[in-house]
Tab-separated table of N, CA, C and O in Angstrom:
chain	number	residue	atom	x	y	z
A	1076	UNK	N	18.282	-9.376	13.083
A	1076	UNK	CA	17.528	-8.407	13.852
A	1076	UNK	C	17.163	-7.211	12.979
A	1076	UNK	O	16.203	-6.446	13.062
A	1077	UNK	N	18.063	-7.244	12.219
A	1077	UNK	CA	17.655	-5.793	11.113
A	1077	UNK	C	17.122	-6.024	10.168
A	1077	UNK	O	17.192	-5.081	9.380
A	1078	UNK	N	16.656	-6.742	9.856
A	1078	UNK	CA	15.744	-7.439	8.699
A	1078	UNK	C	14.312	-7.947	9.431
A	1078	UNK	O	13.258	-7.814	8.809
A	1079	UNK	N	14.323	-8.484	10.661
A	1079	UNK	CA	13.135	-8.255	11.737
A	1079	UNK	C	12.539	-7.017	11.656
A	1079	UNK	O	11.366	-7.021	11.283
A	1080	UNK	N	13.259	-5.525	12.014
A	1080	UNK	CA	12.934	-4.470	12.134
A	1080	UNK	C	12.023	-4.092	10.884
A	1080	UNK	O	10.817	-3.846	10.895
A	1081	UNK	N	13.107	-4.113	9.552
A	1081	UNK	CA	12.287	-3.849	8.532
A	1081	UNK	C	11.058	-4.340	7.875
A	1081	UNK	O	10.260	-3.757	7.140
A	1082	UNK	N	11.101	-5.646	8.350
A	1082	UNK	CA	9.696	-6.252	8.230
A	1082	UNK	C	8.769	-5.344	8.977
A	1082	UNK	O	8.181	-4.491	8.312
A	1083	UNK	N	8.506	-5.423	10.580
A	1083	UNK	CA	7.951	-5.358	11.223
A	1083	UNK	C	7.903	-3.150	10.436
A	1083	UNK	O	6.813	-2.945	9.903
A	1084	UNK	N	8.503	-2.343	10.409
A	1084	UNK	CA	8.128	-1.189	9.691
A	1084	UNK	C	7.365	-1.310	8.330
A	1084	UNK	O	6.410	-0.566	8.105
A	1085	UNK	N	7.702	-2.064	7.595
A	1085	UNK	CA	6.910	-2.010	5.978
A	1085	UNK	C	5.460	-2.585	6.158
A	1085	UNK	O	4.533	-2.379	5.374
A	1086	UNK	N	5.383	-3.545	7.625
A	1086	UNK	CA	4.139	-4.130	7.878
A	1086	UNK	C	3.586	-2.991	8.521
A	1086	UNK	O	2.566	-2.800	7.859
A	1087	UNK	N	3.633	-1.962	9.552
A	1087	UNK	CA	3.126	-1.053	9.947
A	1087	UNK	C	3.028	-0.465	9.069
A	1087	UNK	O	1.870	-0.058	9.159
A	1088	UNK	N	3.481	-0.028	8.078
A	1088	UNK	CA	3.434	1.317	6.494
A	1088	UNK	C	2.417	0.734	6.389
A	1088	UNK	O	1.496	1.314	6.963
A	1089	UNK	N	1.930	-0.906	5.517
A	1089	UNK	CA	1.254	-1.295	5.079
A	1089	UNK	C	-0.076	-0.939	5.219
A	1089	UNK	O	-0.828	-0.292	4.491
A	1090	UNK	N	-0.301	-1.754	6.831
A	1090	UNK	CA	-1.352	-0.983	7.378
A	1090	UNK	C	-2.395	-0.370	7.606
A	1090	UNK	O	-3.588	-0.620	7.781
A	1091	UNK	N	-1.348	0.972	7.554
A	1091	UNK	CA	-1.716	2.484	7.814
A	1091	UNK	C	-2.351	2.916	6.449
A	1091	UNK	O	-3.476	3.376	6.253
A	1092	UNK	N	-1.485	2.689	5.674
A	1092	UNK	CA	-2.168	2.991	4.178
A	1092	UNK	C	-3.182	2.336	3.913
A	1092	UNK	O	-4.042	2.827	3.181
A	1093	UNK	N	-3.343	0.852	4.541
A	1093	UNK	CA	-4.818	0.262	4.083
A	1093	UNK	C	-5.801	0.807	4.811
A	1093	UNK	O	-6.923	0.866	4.308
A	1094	UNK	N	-5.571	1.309	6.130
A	1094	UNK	CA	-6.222	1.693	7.012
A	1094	UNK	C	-6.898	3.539	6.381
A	1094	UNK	O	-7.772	4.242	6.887
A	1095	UNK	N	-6.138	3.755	5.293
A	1095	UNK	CA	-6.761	5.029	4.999
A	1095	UNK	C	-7.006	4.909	3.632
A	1095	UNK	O	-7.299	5.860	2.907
A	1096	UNK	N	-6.851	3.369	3.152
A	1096	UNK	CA	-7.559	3.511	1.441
A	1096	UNK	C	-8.756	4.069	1.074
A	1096	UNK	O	-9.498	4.261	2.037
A	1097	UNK	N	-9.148	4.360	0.121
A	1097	UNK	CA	-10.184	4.896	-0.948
A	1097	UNK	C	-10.945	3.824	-0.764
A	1097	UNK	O	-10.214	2.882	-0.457
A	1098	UNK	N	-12.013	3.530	-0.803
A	1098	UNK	CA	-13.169	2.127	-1.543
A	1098	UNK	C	-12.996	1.393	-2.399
A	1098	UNK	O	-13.144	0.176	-2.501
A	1099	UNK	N	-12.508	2.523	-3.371
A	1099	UNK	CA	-12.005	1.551	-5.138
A	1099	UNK	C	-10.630	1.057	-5.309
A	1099	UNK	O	-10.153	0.283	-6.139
A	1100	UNK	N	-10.133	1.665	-4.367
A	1100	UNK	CA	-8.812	0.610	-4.043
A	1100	UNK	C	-8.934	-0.468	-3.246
A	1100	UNK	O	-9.460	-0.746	-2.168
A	1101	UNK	N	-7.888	-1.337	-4.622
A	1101	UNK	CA	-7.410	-2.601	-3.746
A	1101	UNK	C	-6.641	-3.279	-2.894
A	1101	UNK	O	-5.855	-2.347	-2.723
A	1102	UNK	N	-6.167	-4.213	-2.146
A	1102	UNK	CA	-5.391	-4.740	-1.289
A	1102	UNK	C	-3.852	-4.442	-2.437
A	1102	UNK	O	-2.856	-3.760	-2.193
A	1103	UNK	N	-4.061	-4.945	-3.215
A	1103	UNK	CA	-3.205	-4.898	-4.468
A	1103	UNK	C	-2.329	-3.409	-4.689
A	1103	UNK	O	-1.125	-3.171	-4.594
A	1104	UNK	N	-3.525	-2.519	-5.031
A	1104	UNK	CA	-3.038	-0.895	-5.476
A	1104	UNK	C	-2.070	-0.510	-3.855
A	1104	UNK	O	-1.023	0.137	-3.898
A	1105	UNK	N	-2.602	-0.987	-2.670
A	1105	UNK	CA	-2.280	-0.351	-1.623
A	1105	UNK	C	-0.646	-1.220	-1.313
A	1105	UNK	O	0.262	-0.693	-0.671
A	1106	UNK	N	-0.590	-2.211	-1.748
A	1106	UNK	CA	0.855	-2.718	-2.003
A	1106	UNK	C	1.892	-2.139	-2.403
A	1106	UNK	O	3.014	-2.087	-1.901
A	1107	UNK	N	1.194	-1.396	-3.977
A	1107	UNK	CA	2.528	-1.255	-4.753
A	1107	UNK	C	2.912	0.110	-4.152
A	1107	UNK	O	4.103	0.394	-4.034
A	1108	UNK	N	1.701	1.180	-3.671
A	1108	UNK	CA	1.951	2.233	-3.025
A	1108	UNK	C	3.181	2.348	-2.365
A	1108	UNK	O	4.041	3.208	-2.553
A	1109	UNK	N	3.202	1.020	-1.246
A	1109	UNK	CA	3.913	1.038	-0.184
A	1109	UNK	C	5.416	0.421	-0.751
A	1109	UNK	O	6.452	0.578	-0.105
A	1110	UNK	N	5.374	-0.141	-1.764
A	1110	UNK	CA	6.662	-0.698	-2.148
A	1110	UNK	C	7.151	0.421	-2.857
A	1110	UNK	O	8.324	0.341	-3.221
A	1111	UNK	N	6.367	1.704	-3.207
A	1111	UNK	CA	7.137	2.420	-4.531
A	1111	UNK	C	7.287	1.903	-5.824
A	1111	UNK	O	8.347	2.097	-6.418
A	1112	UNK	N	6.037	1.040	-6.536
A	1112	UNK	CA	6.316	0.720	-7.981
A	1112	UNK	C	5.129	1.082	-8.298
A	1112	UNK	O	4.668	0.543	-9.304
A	1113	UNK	N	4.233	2.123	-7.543
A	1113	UNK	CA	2.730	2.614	-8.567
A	1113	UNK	C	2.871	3.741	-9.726
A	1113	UNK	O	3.687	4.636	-9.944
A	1114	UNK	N	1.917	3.365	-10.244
A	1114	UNK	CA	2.066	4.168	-11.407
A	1114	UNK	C	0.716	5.013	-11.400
A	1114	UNK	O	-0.246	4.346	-11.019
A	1115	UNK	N	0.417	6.395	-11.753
A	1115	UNK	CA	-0.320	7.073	-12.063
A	1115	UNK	C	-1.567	6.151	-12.086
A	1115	UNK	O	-2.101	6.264	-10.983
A	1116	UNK	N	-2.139	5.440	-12.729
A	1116	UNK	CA	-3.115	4.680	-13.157
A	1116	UNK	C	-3.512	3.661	-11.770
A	1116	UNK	O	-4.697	3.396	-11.564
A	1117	UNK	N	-2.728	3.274	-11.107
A	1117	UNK	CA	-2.538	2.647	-9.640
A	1117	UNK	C	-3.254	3.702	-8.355
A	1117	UNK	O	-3.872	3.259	-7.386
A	1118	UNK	N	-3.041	4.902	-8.581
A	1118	UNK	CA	-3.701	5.443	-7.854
A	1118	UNK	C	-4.773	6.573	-7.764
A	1118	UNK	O	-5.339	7.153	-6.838
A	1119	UNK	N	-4.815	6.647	-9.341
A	1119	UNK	CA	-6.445	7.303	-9.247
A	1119	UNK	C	-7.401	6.191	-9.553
A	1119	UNK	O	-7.188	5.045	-9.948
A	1120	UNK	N	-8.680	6.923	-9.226
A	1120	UNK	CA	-9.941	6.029	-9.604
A	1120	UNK	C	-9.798	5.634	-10.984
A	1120	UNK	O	-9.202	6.164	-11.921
A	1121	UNK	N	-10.651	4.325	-10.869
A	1121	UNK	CA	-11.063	3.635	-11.880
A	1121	UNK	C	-12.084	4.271	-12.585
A	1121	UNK	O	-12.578	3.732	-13.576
């Protein structure tokens, strides 16, 4: 059940952040956002 939960939260994070990406971001960049492994270069423009 607690591993249900956390799914079902990281899928809402997900989302929300795709739901407010940039244009030049990708499905990809908006991933690592949400996992915490972007790097500078991940989230400014190309």
């Amino acid at each position: 059940m607690a591993i249900g939960g956390v799914a079902i939260v990281a899928t809402l994070g997900y989302f929300s952040l795709y739901s407010s990406k940039k244009p030049e971001a990708s499905a990809k960049d908006v991933a690592k956002v949400t996992a915490g492994v972007a790097k500078p270069g991940d989230t400014r423009p190309r």
